[in-house]
Amino acid sequence: MNTGKLLLTTLTLLVCSHGFGQKFTFIKDINPDYKGDSKPSYFINYDKELIFAAQDAASNMEPFQTDGTAAGTKMIREINSSGSSLSTKTGMTGFVIMGGNLYFIADDGSGGGNQLWVTDNTSANTQKVATIGSGSVTGIGGLTAFNNKLYFYANDGTHGMELWVSDGTSSGTKMLNDINSGSASSNPLYLTVAGKLLFFVANDGTTGNELWATDGTSNGTFQMDDIATGITSSAPKNLVAFNNKCYFQANDGNVGAELWVSDGSSSGTKMVKDINGSGSSSPANFFAEGTSKLFFSADDGTHGAELWATDGTKAGTLMVKDINSGKTASSPYNFASYNSKVYFVCSDATHGNEIWATDGTSTGTSMVKDLNSGTGGSNPVALTNYAGCLYFVASDGTHGMQLCMTDGTDTGTHVFINTKATTTSPMAAASQLALYNGSLYFASAADTNGIELWSFFAPLRTGISAQEQTTLSAKIYPNPLNTDLLNIQIDNSFEGVINVQLISMDGRVLMDEKKENTNTGFSISIPSNIKNGLYLLSLKSMTGTSVQKVMVER
């Protein structure tokens, strides 16, 4: 493709839409037995397909793929012919992409138990990576990609449950470190990448459960600090990455379970703030995606579990708002970022669990809509950015669990009724909304087929095409973009300061900056965290707008 060439002359601006062209589609009855459920789950985009776990006609859980059609929805490989190859146990579920391949945990029924497997989306190349232990491995899980390798915990029957690493080959799959020497287990948990380290919790048999980190090597695996001195455990949990540091809950034995942080050094591992001066604040439900602060739930001993935020400093760790006034907790959870605000679910004194939004201030924190009027609560789950809106699953008290959306306003919050559904609560099984190829995919029990794979499409529209909106001419190159700098050439039709926005195809503004008009052009730096894919570039001046598609291929 020539540099500077417009990828598409007519396109649609991303603005939340309702009531125009939305469509529910039944994809396939994967488990065709009468009222048999395939229960599709653990969706992930990989190699231009949507990968997920599902139960086949024998009700065995195996890896599946779909291209959005019935014919293209199929099992990748029947790994275990006599039972389920995929587990539903905590820590053993889901798929992880590393080095261009997809990894997961499976049991092929040969007697080796759950082991590490890999696929490139073909049956022939869906294989066991290595056999850990001489017999049946007694535990494996926590798959985490870090520095082009895969880290996880496993028990080989000799060393107990320890931290392992794999480069995707049998010879390159090995125990990283025998933290609790011998047959005892260190039980590494909560593997979390923050900055240049992989943090986790482990017990070396001497200092109890404490915070550890690794740079990916055996010699570079070490305990951060003995937070609760001696064999007593500080019991770190709820690990989350924020500003290249690891934040977590821990109890040093003196002030209770509070908010802690580690920069990867012993001296940099410390309590951020004693939020509850008379007990434990028990910080939980951490959320930092696309935000300048770390949001979480905490109890200061006076207001119950409420919405808090921190910038990483003691002074900057504050309660955002006492949503459920007094000691009663609002218990915020299910966080998501949308349209420069953080959305979450909580309850107040007069309403059940509903969607709320915050800009990080008390006055800017409010309920979006009382979808299920009164104290019953709509109990929203699966908050997901799509088509310029925030979609979720909730009940309005009349139609059962349904697909819903909001543009952040009361009047812009709607319930989508699946007219093809013959059940009373068709979205009750939809714990995840997966964005794939312009549609949402999910599990739904909408009819007598049981819990099967469905999709939902909503157009990205305003009713005005970009061809009508674009009144000014601009050239952008290279396009596709294979570097960090995107060059923009403009002419004298642009007047005044130019507002430059990079917008994702689900409607999120990823970049928003002002550029002085030189009547010749300028360059913008596309951050490294912008993933490969298709985006919109909007250039606005006082005289008009130019909107073009940009393909990032770095």
Coordinates of C-alpha atoms in Angstrom, one line a residue:
M1 CA 0.0 0.0 0.0
N2 CA 1.3 3.4 -0.9
T3 CA 2.3 5.7 2.0
G4 CA -0.3 8.4 2.7
K5 CA -3.0 6.5 0.9
L6 CA -6.4 6.7 2.5
L7 CA -7.5 3.2 3.6
L8 CA -11.2 3.7 3.2
T9 CA -13.0 6.8 1.8
T10 CA -16.2 6.3 3.6
L11 CA -16.4 5.2 7.2
T12 CA -18.5 5.7 10.2
L13 CA -17.6 7.8 13.3
L14 CA -17.6 6.0 16.6
V15 CA -20.5 7.2 18.6
C16 CA -22.7 5.2 20.9
S17 CA -25.8 4.0 19.0
H18 CA -29.1 2.5 20.1
G19 CA -32.0 1.2 18.1
F20 CA -30.4 1.1 14.7
G21 CA -29.4 -2.3 13.2
Q22 CA -28.5 -4.2 16.4
K23 CA -28.8 -7.9 15.8
F24 CA -28.5 -11.1 18.0
T25 CA -27.2 -14.1 16.1
F26 CA -27.2 -17.8 17.2
I27 CA -23.8 -19.2 16.0
K28 CA -24.0 -22.9 16.6
D29 CA -25.4 -25.7 18.7
I30 CA -22.1 -27.1 19.8
N31 CA -23.6 -29.6 22.2
P32 CA -26.7 -30.8 20.2
D33 CA -28.0 -33.2 22.8
Y34 CA -31.5 -32.3 23.9
K35 CA -31.0 -29.3 26.3
G36 CA -27.3 -30.1 26.3
D37 CA -25.1 -27.1 27.1
S38 CA -21.8 -26.3 25.5
K39 CA -21.2 -23.5 28.0
P40 CA -18.6 -21.5 26.0
S41 CA -16.2 -19.6 28.2
Y42 CA -12.6 -18.2 28.5
F43 CA -12.7 -16.4 25.2
I44 CA -9.5 -15.0 23.7
N45 CA -8.7 -13.6 20.2
Y46 CA -5.9 -15.5 18.5
D47 CA -4.7 -15.9 14.9
K48 CA -7.8 -14.1 13.4
E49 CA -10.1 -16.5 15.3
L50 CA -12.0 -16.4 18.6
I51 CA -10.8 -19.3 20.8
F52 CA -12.8 -20.6 23.7
A53 CA -13.5 -23.6 25.9
A54 CA -16.8 -25.5 25.3
Q55 CA -18.5 -28.8 26.0
D56 CA -19.0 -31.1 23.0
A57 CA -21.7 -33.6 22.4
A58 CA -20.3 -35.9 25.0
S59 CA -20.3 -32.9 27.5
N60 CA -16.5 -32.9 27.6
M61 CA -14.7 -29.6 27.8
E62 CA -12.3 -29.1 24.9
P63 CA -10.7 -26.1 23.0
F64 CA -12.8 -24.6 20.2
Q65 CA -12.5 -21.9 17.6
T66 CA -14.9 -19.7 15.7
D67 CA -14.7 -17.3 12.8
G68 CA -18.3 -16.2 13.5
T69 CA -20.0 -18.8 11.3
A70 CA -21.5 -22.1 12.1
A71 CA -19.2 -23.9 9.7
G72 CA -16.2 -22.1 11.1
T73 CA -17.1 -23.0 14.7
K74 CA -15.3 -26.3 15.5
M75 CA -13.2 -28.1 18.0
I76 CA -9.5 -27.5 17.6
R77 CA -8.6 -31.0 18.7
E78 CA -10.2 -33.6 20.9
I79 CA -7.4 -33.9 23.4
N80 CA -9.1 -36.3 25.7
S81 CA -11.4 -38.9 24.1
S82 CA -12.7 -40.3 27.4
G83 CA -13.4 -37.1 29.3
S84 CA -12.7 -33.3 29.6
S85 CA -9.3 -32.2 28.7
L86 CA -9.9 -28.7 30.1
S87 CA -10.4 -28.0 33.8
T88 CA -12.7 -25.5 35.5
K89 CA -10.6 -25.3 38.6
T90 CA -9.2 -22.0 39.7
G91 CA -5.8 -21.2 38.3
M92 CA -6.1 -23.9 35.6
T93 CA -8.5 -22.2 33.2
G94 CA -8.1 -20.0 30.2
F95 CA -5.6 -19.5 27.5
V96 CA -2.4 -17.4 27.3
I97 CA -0.6 -16.1 24.2
M98 CA 3.2 -16.2 24.2
G99 CA 5.6 -16.1 21.3
G100 CA 2.9 -16.4 18.7
N101 CA 1.4 -19.5 20.1
L102 CA -1.5 -20.2 22.5
Y103 CA -0.9 -22.1 25.7
F104 CA -3.2 -23.8 28.1
I105 CA -3.5 -26.6 30.7
A106 CA -5.1 -29.9 29.6
D107 CA -5.3 -33.6 30.6
D108 CA -5.2 -36.0 27.6
G109 CA -6.4 -38.9 29.7
S110 CA -3.1 -40.9 29.4
G111 CA -2.4 -40.9 33.1
G112 CA -0.1 -37.9 33.2
G113 CA -2.8 -35.6 34.6
N114 CA -2.9 -31.9 33.8
Q115 CA 0.0 -30.7 31.8
L116 CA 1.1 -27.7 29.7
W117 CA -0.2 -27.7 26.1
V118 CA 0.3 -25.4 23.1
T119 CA -1.6 -24.8 19.8
D120 CA -1.2 -22.7 16.7
N121 CA -5.0 -23.2 16.0
T122 CA -4.5 -26.4 14.1
S123 CA -5.3 -29.9 15.3
A124 CA -1.9 -31.3 14.1
N125 CA 0.0 -28.7 16.1
T126 CA -2.0 -28.9 19.3
Q127 CA 0.5 -30.8 21.4
K128 CA 1.7 -31.4 24.9
V129 CA 4.7 -29.1 25.6
A130 CA 6.3 -31.3 28.3
T131 CA 5.5 -34.0 30.8
I132 CA 6.2 -32.6 34.3
G133 CA 6.9 -35.4 36.8
S134 CA 7.3 -39.1 36.2
G135 CA 3.6 -39.9 36.9
S136 CA 0.5 -37.8 37.2
V137 CA 1.4 -34.2 38.0
T138 CA -0.4 -33.2 41.2
G139 CA -0.8 -29.5 40.4
I140 CA -0.3 -26.9 37.7
G141 CA -1.7 -23.5 37.0
G142 CA -1.3 -19.7 37.0
L143 CA 0.0 -19.4 33.4
T144 CA 1.6 -16.0 33.0
A145 CA 3.6 -14.6 30.0
F146 CA 6.7 -12.7 31.0
N147 CA 9.8 -11.8 28.9
N148 CA 8.8 -14.1 26.1
K149 CA 8.5 -17.1 28.4
L150 CA 5.7 -18.7 30.2
Y151 CA 5.7 -18.9 34.1
F152 CA 3.5 -21.1 36.2
Y153 CA 3.3 -23.2 39.3
A154 CA 3.6 -27.0 39.2
N155 CA 4.3 -30.0 41.4
D156 CA 6.5 -32.6 39.8
G157 CA 6.0 -35.1 42.7
T158 CA 9.5 -34.5 44.0
H159 CA 9.8 -30.8 44.9
G160 CA 6.3 -29.9 45.9
M161 CA 4.5 -26.9 44.3
E162 CA 7.1 -24.6 43.0
L163 CA 7.6 -21.9 40.3
W164 CA 8.3 -23.2 36.8
V165 CA 9.2 -21.7 33.4
S166 CA 8.8 -22.7 29.8
D167 CA 10.1 -21.3 26.5
G168 CA 7.5 -23.5 24.7
T169 CA 9.8 -26.6 24.3
S170 CA 10.1 -29.7 26.3
S171 CA 13.8 -29.1 27.1
G172 CA 13.0 -25.5 28.0
T173 CA 10.3 -26.4 30.5
K174 CA 11.9 -26.6 34.0
M175 CA 11.5 -25.6 37.6
L176 CA 12.8 -22.1 38.0
N177 CA 13.6 -22.3 41.7
D178 CA 13.0 -24.7 44.6
I179 CA 12.0 -22.0 46.9
N180 CA 10.9 -24.3 49.7
S181 CA 13.7 -26.8 49.4
G182 CA 12.9 -30.5 49.2
S183 CA 9.5 -32.1 48.9
A184 CA 7.7 -29.2 50.7
S185 CA 5.8 -26.7 48.6
S186 CA 6.3 -22.9 48.4
N187 CA 2.9 -22.7 46.7
P188 CA 3.6 -19.6 44.5
L189 CA 0.4 -17.7 43.7
Y190 CA -0.9 -14.5 42.2
L191 CA 1.7 -14.2 39.4
T192 CA 1.7 -10.6 38.4
V193 CA 3.9 -8.7 35.9
A194 CA 4.8 -5.2 37.1
G195 CA 7.6 -3.2 35.6
K196 CA 10.6 -5.5 34.8
L197 CA 9.7 -8.2 37.3
L198 CA 7.2 -11.0 37.9
F199 CA 5.8 -10.7 41.4
F200 CA 4.2 -13.6 43.3
V201 CA 3.5 -14.9 46.8
A202 CA 5.4 -17.9 48.2
N203 CA 6.4 -19.6 51.4
D204 CA 10.1 -20.6 51.8
G205 CA 9.3 -22.6 54.9
T206 CA 11.0 -20.0 57.2
T207 CA 9.3 -16.7 56.7
G208 CA 5.7 -17.7 55.9
N209 CA 3.7 -16.5 52.9
E210 CA 5.5 -13.3 51.7
L211 CA 6.0 -11.3 48.5
W212 CA 8.6 -12.6 46.0
A213 CA 9.7 -11.5 42.6
T214 CA 11.8 -12.8 39.7
D215 CA 13.5 -11.4 36.7
G216 CA 13.0 -14.8 35.0
T217 CA 16.2 -16.4 36.3
S218 CA 16.9 -18.7 39.3
N219 CA 19.5 -16.3 40.7
G220 CA 17.2 -13.4 40.1
T221 CA 14.3 -14.9 42.2
F222 CA 14.1 -13.4 45.7
Q223 CA 11.9 -12.4 48.5
M224 CA 11.0 -8.7 48.6
D225 CA 10.8 -8.4 52.4
D226 CA 9.7 -10.4 55.4
I227 CA 6.7 -8.1 56.0
A228 CA 5.5 -10.1 59.0
T229 CA 8.7 -11.1 60.8
G230 CA 9.5 -14.8 61.2
I231 CA 7.3 -17.7 60.3
T232 CA 4.2 -15.6 60.5
S233 CA 2.7 -14.8 57.1
S234 CA 1.8 -11.3 55.9
A235 CA -0.4 -13.2 53.5
P236 CA -0.1 -10.8 50.5
K237 CA -3.0 -11.0 48.0
N238 CA -4.9 -9.0 45.4
L239 CA -1.6 -8.2 43.5
V240 CA -2.0 -5.6 40.8
A241 CA 0.4 -3.6 38.5
F242 CA 0.2 0.2 38.6
N243 CA 2.9 2.7 37.4
N244 CA 5.5 -0.2 37.1
K245 CA 5.1 -1.1 40.7
C246 CA 3.2 -4.0 42.4
Y247 CA 0.4 -3.0 44.8
F248 CA -1.2 -5.5 47.1
Q249 CA -2.9 -6.2 50.4
A250 CA -0.7 -7.4 53.3
N251 CA -0.7 -7.7 57.1
D252 CA 2.5 -7.0 58.9
G253 CA 1.0 -8.2 62.2
N254 CA 0.8 -4.7 63.7
V255 CA -1.7 -2.6 61.8
G256 CA -3.9 -5.3 60.1
A257 CA -4.4 -5.9 56.3
E258 CA -3.6 -2.7 54.5
L259 CA -2.4 -1.3 51.2
W260 CA 1.2 -2.1 50.3
V261 CA 3.5 -1.4 47.4
S262 CA 6.8 -2.8 46.0
D263 CA 9.1 -1.4 43.4
G264 CA 11.1 -4.7 43.3
S265 CA 13.5 -3.9 46.2
S266 CA 13.4 -4.6 49.9
S267 CA 13.6 -0.9 50.8
G268 CA 10.9 -0.1 48.3
T269 CA 8.5 -2.6 49.7
K270 CA 6.4 -0.7 52.2
M271 CA 2.9 0.1 53.4
V272 CA 1.3 2.9 51.4
K273 CA -1.1 4.0 54.1
D274 CA -2.8 2.6 57.3
I275 CA -6.3 3.3 56.1
N276 CA -8.0 1.6 59.0
G277 CA -6.3 2.8 62.2
S278 CA -8.2 0.4 64.4
G279 CA -8.1 -2.8 62.3
S280 CA -7.9 -4.0 58.7
S281 CA -9.0 -2.0 55.7
S282 CA -8.7 -5.1 53.5
P283 CA -8.2 -3.3 50.2
A284 CA -9.6 -5.4 47.3
N285 CA -11.0 -5.2 43.8
F286 CA -8.0 -3.2 42.5
F287 CA -8.4 -1.5 39.1
A288 CA -5.9 0.6 37.2
E289 CA -6.6 0.0 33.5
G290 CA -6.5 3.2 31.5
T291 CA -6.5 5.4 34.7
S292 CA -4.1 7.8 36.4
K293 CA -5.0 6.4 39.8
L294 CA -5.4 3.0 41.3
F295 CA -9.0 2.5 42.4
F296 CA -10.1 -0.1 45.0
S297 CA -12.5 -1.0 47.8
A298 CA -11.4 -0.4 51.4
D299 CA -12.9 0.0 54.9
D300 CA -11.5 2.8 57.0
G301 CA -13.4 1.5 60.1
T302 CA -15.9 4.4 59.9
H303 CA -17.6 4.2 56.5
G304 CA -17.5 0.5 55.6
A305 CA -16.0 -0.8 52.3
E306 CA -16.2 2.2 50.0
L307 CA -14.5 3.5 46.8
W308 CA -10.9 4.6 47.3
A309 CA -8.1 5.7 45.0
T310 CA -4.4 6.2 45.3
D311 CA -1.7 7.9 43.3
G312 CA 0.9 5.8 45.2
T313 CA 1.5 8.2 48.0
K314 CA 0.1 8.3 51.5
A315 CA -1.3 11.8 51.0
G316 CA -2.8 10.8 47.7
T317 CA -4.6 7.7 49.1
L318 CA -8.1 8.9 49.8
M319 CA -11.7 7.8 49.9
V320 CA -13.4 9.0 46.8
K321 CA -16.9 9.0 48.2
D322 CA -18.9 7.5 51.0
I323 CA -21.5 6.1 48.6
N324 CA -23.5 4.2 51.2
S325 CA -23.5 6.7 54.0
G326 CA -22.3 5.6 57.4
K327 CA -20.8 2.3 58.4
T328 CA -22.8 0.3 55.8
A329 CA -20.6 -0.7 52.9
S330 CA -21.3 0.0 49.2
S331 CA -18.7 -2.6 48.3
P332 CA -17.7 -1.4 44.8
Y333 CA -16.6 -4.1 42.3
N334 CA -16.6 -5.0 38.6
F335 CA -14.6 -2.0 37.4
A336 CA -14.2 -0.9 33.8
S337 CA -12.8 2.2 32.1
Y338 CA -14.9 4.0 29.6
N339 CA -14.9 7.5 28.1
S340 CA -12.4 8.9 30.5
K341 CA -14.2 7.7 33.6
V342 CA -14.1 4.6 35.7
Y343 CA -17.4 2.6 35.9
F344 CA -18.2 0.0 38.6
V345 CA -21.0 -1.8 40.4
C346 CA -22.1 -1.0 44.0
S347 CA -25.1 -0.3 46.2
D348 CA -26.2 2.6 48.3
A349 CA -28.9 3.0 51.0
T350 CA -31.8 3.0 48.6
H351 CA -30.6 1.1 45.6
G352 CA -29.3 -2.4 45.0
N353 CA -26.2 -3.2 42.9
E354 CA -26.2 -0.8 39.9
I355 CA -23.7 0.8 37.6
W356 CA -21.9 3.9 38.9
A357 CA -19.3 6.1 37.4
T358 CA -16.5 8.3 38.8
D359 CA -14.0 10.8 37.5
G360 CA -12.0 10.4 40.7
T361 CA -13.8 13.1 42.7
S362 CA -16.7 12.9 45.2
T363 CA -18.9 15.3 43.2
G364 CA -18.0 13.4 40.0
T365 CA -19.2 10.0 41.4
S366 CA -22.8 9.1 40.8
M367 CA -25.1 6.3 39.8
V368 CA -25.6 6.1 36.1
K369 CA -29.1 4.6 36.2
D370 CA -31.4 2.7 38.6
L371 CA -32.0 0.0 36.1
N372 CA -33.9 -2.3 38.5
S373 CA -35.8 0.3 40.4
G374 CA -35.5 0.1 44.2
T375 CA -33.3 -2.0 46.4
G376 CA -33.4 -5.1 44.2
G377 CA -30.5 -4.2 42.0
S378 CA -29.8 -5.1 38.4
N379 CA -26.5 -6.8 39.4
P380 CA -24.4 -5.8 36.3
V381 CA -21.6 -8.1 35.1
A382 CA -19.2 -8.3 32.2
L383 CA -18.7 -4.5 31.7
T384 CA -17.2 -4.2 28.2
N385 CA -16.3 -1.4 25.8
Y386 CA -18.0 -1.9 22.4
A387 CA -19.4 0.3 19.6
G388 CA -18.6 3.5 21.4
C389 CA -20.6 2.4 24.5
L390 CA -20.2 0.4 27.6
Y391 CA -22.0 -2.9 27.4
F392 CA -22.9 -5.2 30.2
V393 CA -25.3 -7.9 31.3
A394 CA -28.0 -7.0 33.9
S395 CA -31.6 -7.5 34.9
D396 CA -34.2 -4.6 34.9
G397 CA -36.4 -6.7 37.2
T398 CA -38.8 -7.6 34.4
H399 CA -36.9 -9.3 31.6
G400 CA -34.3 -11.3 33.5
M401 CA -30.6 -11.0 32.6
Q402 CA -30.3 -9.2 29.3
L403 CA -27.6 -7.4 27.3
C404 CA -27.5 -3.7 28.2
M405 CA -25.6 -0.7 27.2
T406 CA -24.9 2.8 28.4
D407 CA -23.3 6.0 27.1
G408 CA -22.8 7.1 30.7
T409 CA -26.2 8.9 31.0
D410 CA -29.5 7.8 32.5
T411 CA -31.3 8.3 29.2
G412 CA -28.6 6.7 27.3
T413 CA -28.8 3.4 29.3
H414 CA -30.8 0.7 27.6
V415 CA -31.8 -2.9 27.7
F416 CA -31.6 -5.0 24.5
I417 CA -34.3 -7.6 24.3
N418 CA -33.3 -10.6 22.3
T419 CA -36.6 -11.2 20.3
K420 CA -35.3 -14.6 19.3
A421 CA -35.2 -15.7 22.9
T422 CA -37.8 -18.1 24.3
T423 CA -36.3 -18.2 27.8
T424 CA -36.9 -15.7 30.6
S425 CA -33.3 -14.8 31.4
P426 CA -31.3 -15.5 28.2
M427 CA -28.1 -13.8 29.3
A428 CA -27.8 -15.4 32.8
A429 CA -24.8 -17.5 31.7
A430 CA -22.9 -14.7 30.0
S431 CA -20.1 -14.0 32.4
Q432 CA -17.9 -12.6 29.6
L433 CA -18.6 -10.4 26.6
A434 CA -15.8 -11.1 24.0
L435 CA -15.1 -8.5 21.3
Y436 CA -14.3 -10.2 18.0
N437 CA -14.5 -9.0 14.4
G438 CA -16.8 -6.2 15.2
S439 CA -19.3 -8.1 17.3
L440 CA -19.7 -9.3 20.9
Y441 CA -19.7 -13.1 21.6
F442 CA -21.0 -14.8 24.7
A443 CA -22.7 -17.8 26.2
S444 CA -26.5 -17.6 26.1
A445 CA -29.4 -19.9 27.1
A446 CA -31.8 -18.0 24.8
D447 CA -33.8 -21.1 23.6
T448 CA -34.1 -24.8 23.9
N449 CA -30.6 -25.4 22.5
G450 CA -29.3 -24.7 26.0
I451 CA -26.3 -22.6 26.8
E452 CA -24.6 -22.1 23.4
L453 CA -22.6 -19.5 21.5
W454 CA -24.3 -16.3 20.4
S455 CA -23.2 -13.0 19.1
F456 CA -24.5 -9.4 19.0
F457 CA -23.8 -6.7 16.5
A458 CA -24.3 -3.0 16.9
P459 CA -23.2 -0.6 14.2
L460 CA -20.8 2.2 14.9
R461 CA -22.8 5.1 13.7
T462 CA -24.0 8.7 14.0
G463 CA -26.2 8.7 10.9
I464 CA -23.5 10.9 9.3
S465 CA -20.7 9.3 7.3
A466 CA -17.1 10.3 7.6
Q467 CA -17.3 11.4 4.0
E468 CA -19.9 13.9 5.0
Q469 CA -18.0 14.8 8.2
T470 CA -14.6 15.1 6.5
T471 CA -14.4 18.6 5.1
L472 CA -10.6 19.1 5.1
S473 CA -7.8 17.2 3.4
A474 CA -4.9 15.6 5.1
K475 CA -2.4 12.9 4.3
I476 CA -1.0 10.4 6.8
Y477 CA 2.0 8.1 6.4
P478 CA 3.3 5.5 6.8
N479 CA 0.0 3.8 6.6
P480 CA 0.2 0.9 7.7
L481 CA 2.2 2.3 10.5
N482 CA 5.4 0.3 11.2
T483 CA 7.2 2.8 13.3
D484 CA 6.5 5.0 16.4
L485 CA 6.1 8.2 14.4
L486 CA 3.0 9.0 12.3
N487 CA 3.5 11.9 9.8
I488 CA 0.6 14.1 9.0
Q489 CA 0.6 16.6 6.1
I490 CA -2.1 19.3 6.0
D491 CA -2.7 22.4 3.9
N492 CA -3.9 25.9 4.6
S493 CA -7.5 24.8 4.9
F494 CA -6.8 24.0 8.5
E495 CA -6.9 27.0 10.7
G496 CA -6.1 27.4 14.4
V497 CA -5.0 24.8 16.9
I498 CA -5.5 21.2 15.6
N499 CA -7.1 18.6 18.0
V500 CA -5.6 15.2 17.2
Q501 CA -7.4 12.0 18.5
L502 CA -6.6 8.4 18.0
I503 CA -9.7 6.3 18.5
S504 CA -10.1 2.6 18.9
M505 CA -12.7 0.7 16.9
D506 CA -14.7 0.2 20.1
G507 CA -14.9 3.9 20.6
R508 CA -12.2 4.6 23.2
V509 CA -10.1 7.8 22.8
L510 CA -6.6 6.5 23.2
M511 CA -4.7 9.7 22.3
D512 CA -5.9 13.3 22.7
E513 CA -3.5 16.1 22.1
K514 CA -3.3 19.6 20.6
K515 CA -0.9 20.6 17.8
E516 CA 0.0 24.1 16.6
N517 CA -0.9 24.7 13.0
T518 CA 2.2 25.2 10.8
N519 CA 0.2 24.8 7.5
T520 CA 2.7 22.1 6.5
G521 CA 2.3 19.2 8.8
F522 CA 3.6 17.5 12.0
S523 CA 4.3 14.2 13.5
I524 CA 2.8 12.4 16.4
S525 CA 4.3 9.6 18.5
I526 CA 2.1 6.5 18.8
P527 CA 2.9 4.9 22.2
S528 CA 4.2 1.4 22.3
N529 CA 1.2 0.2 24.3
I530 CA -1.0 0.8 21.2
K531 CA -1.5 -2.7 19.9
N532 CA -1.5 -3.7 16.3
G533 CA -4.9 -3.1 14.6
L534 CA -7.2 -0.7 13.0
Y535 CA -7.8 2.8 14.4
L536 CA -9.4 6.1 13.5
L537 CA -7.3 9.3 13.4
S538 CA -9.4 12.5 13.8
L539 CA -8.0 15.9 13.0
K540 CA -10.2 18.9 14.0
S541 CA -9.6 22.6 13.5
M542 CA -11.9 25.6 13.7
T543 CA -12.5 25.2 9.9
G544 CA -13.4 21.5 9.8
T545 CA -12.5 17.9 10.4
S546 CA -10.5 15.1 8.7
V547 CA -11.1 11.5 9.7
Q548 CA -9.1 8.6 8.4
K549 CA -8.3 5.0 9.2
V550 CA -4.9 4.0 10.4
M551 CA -3.5 0.5 10.5
V552 CA -0.8 -0.1 13.1
E553 CA 1.5 -3.0 12.1
R554 CA 4.6 -2.8 14.2

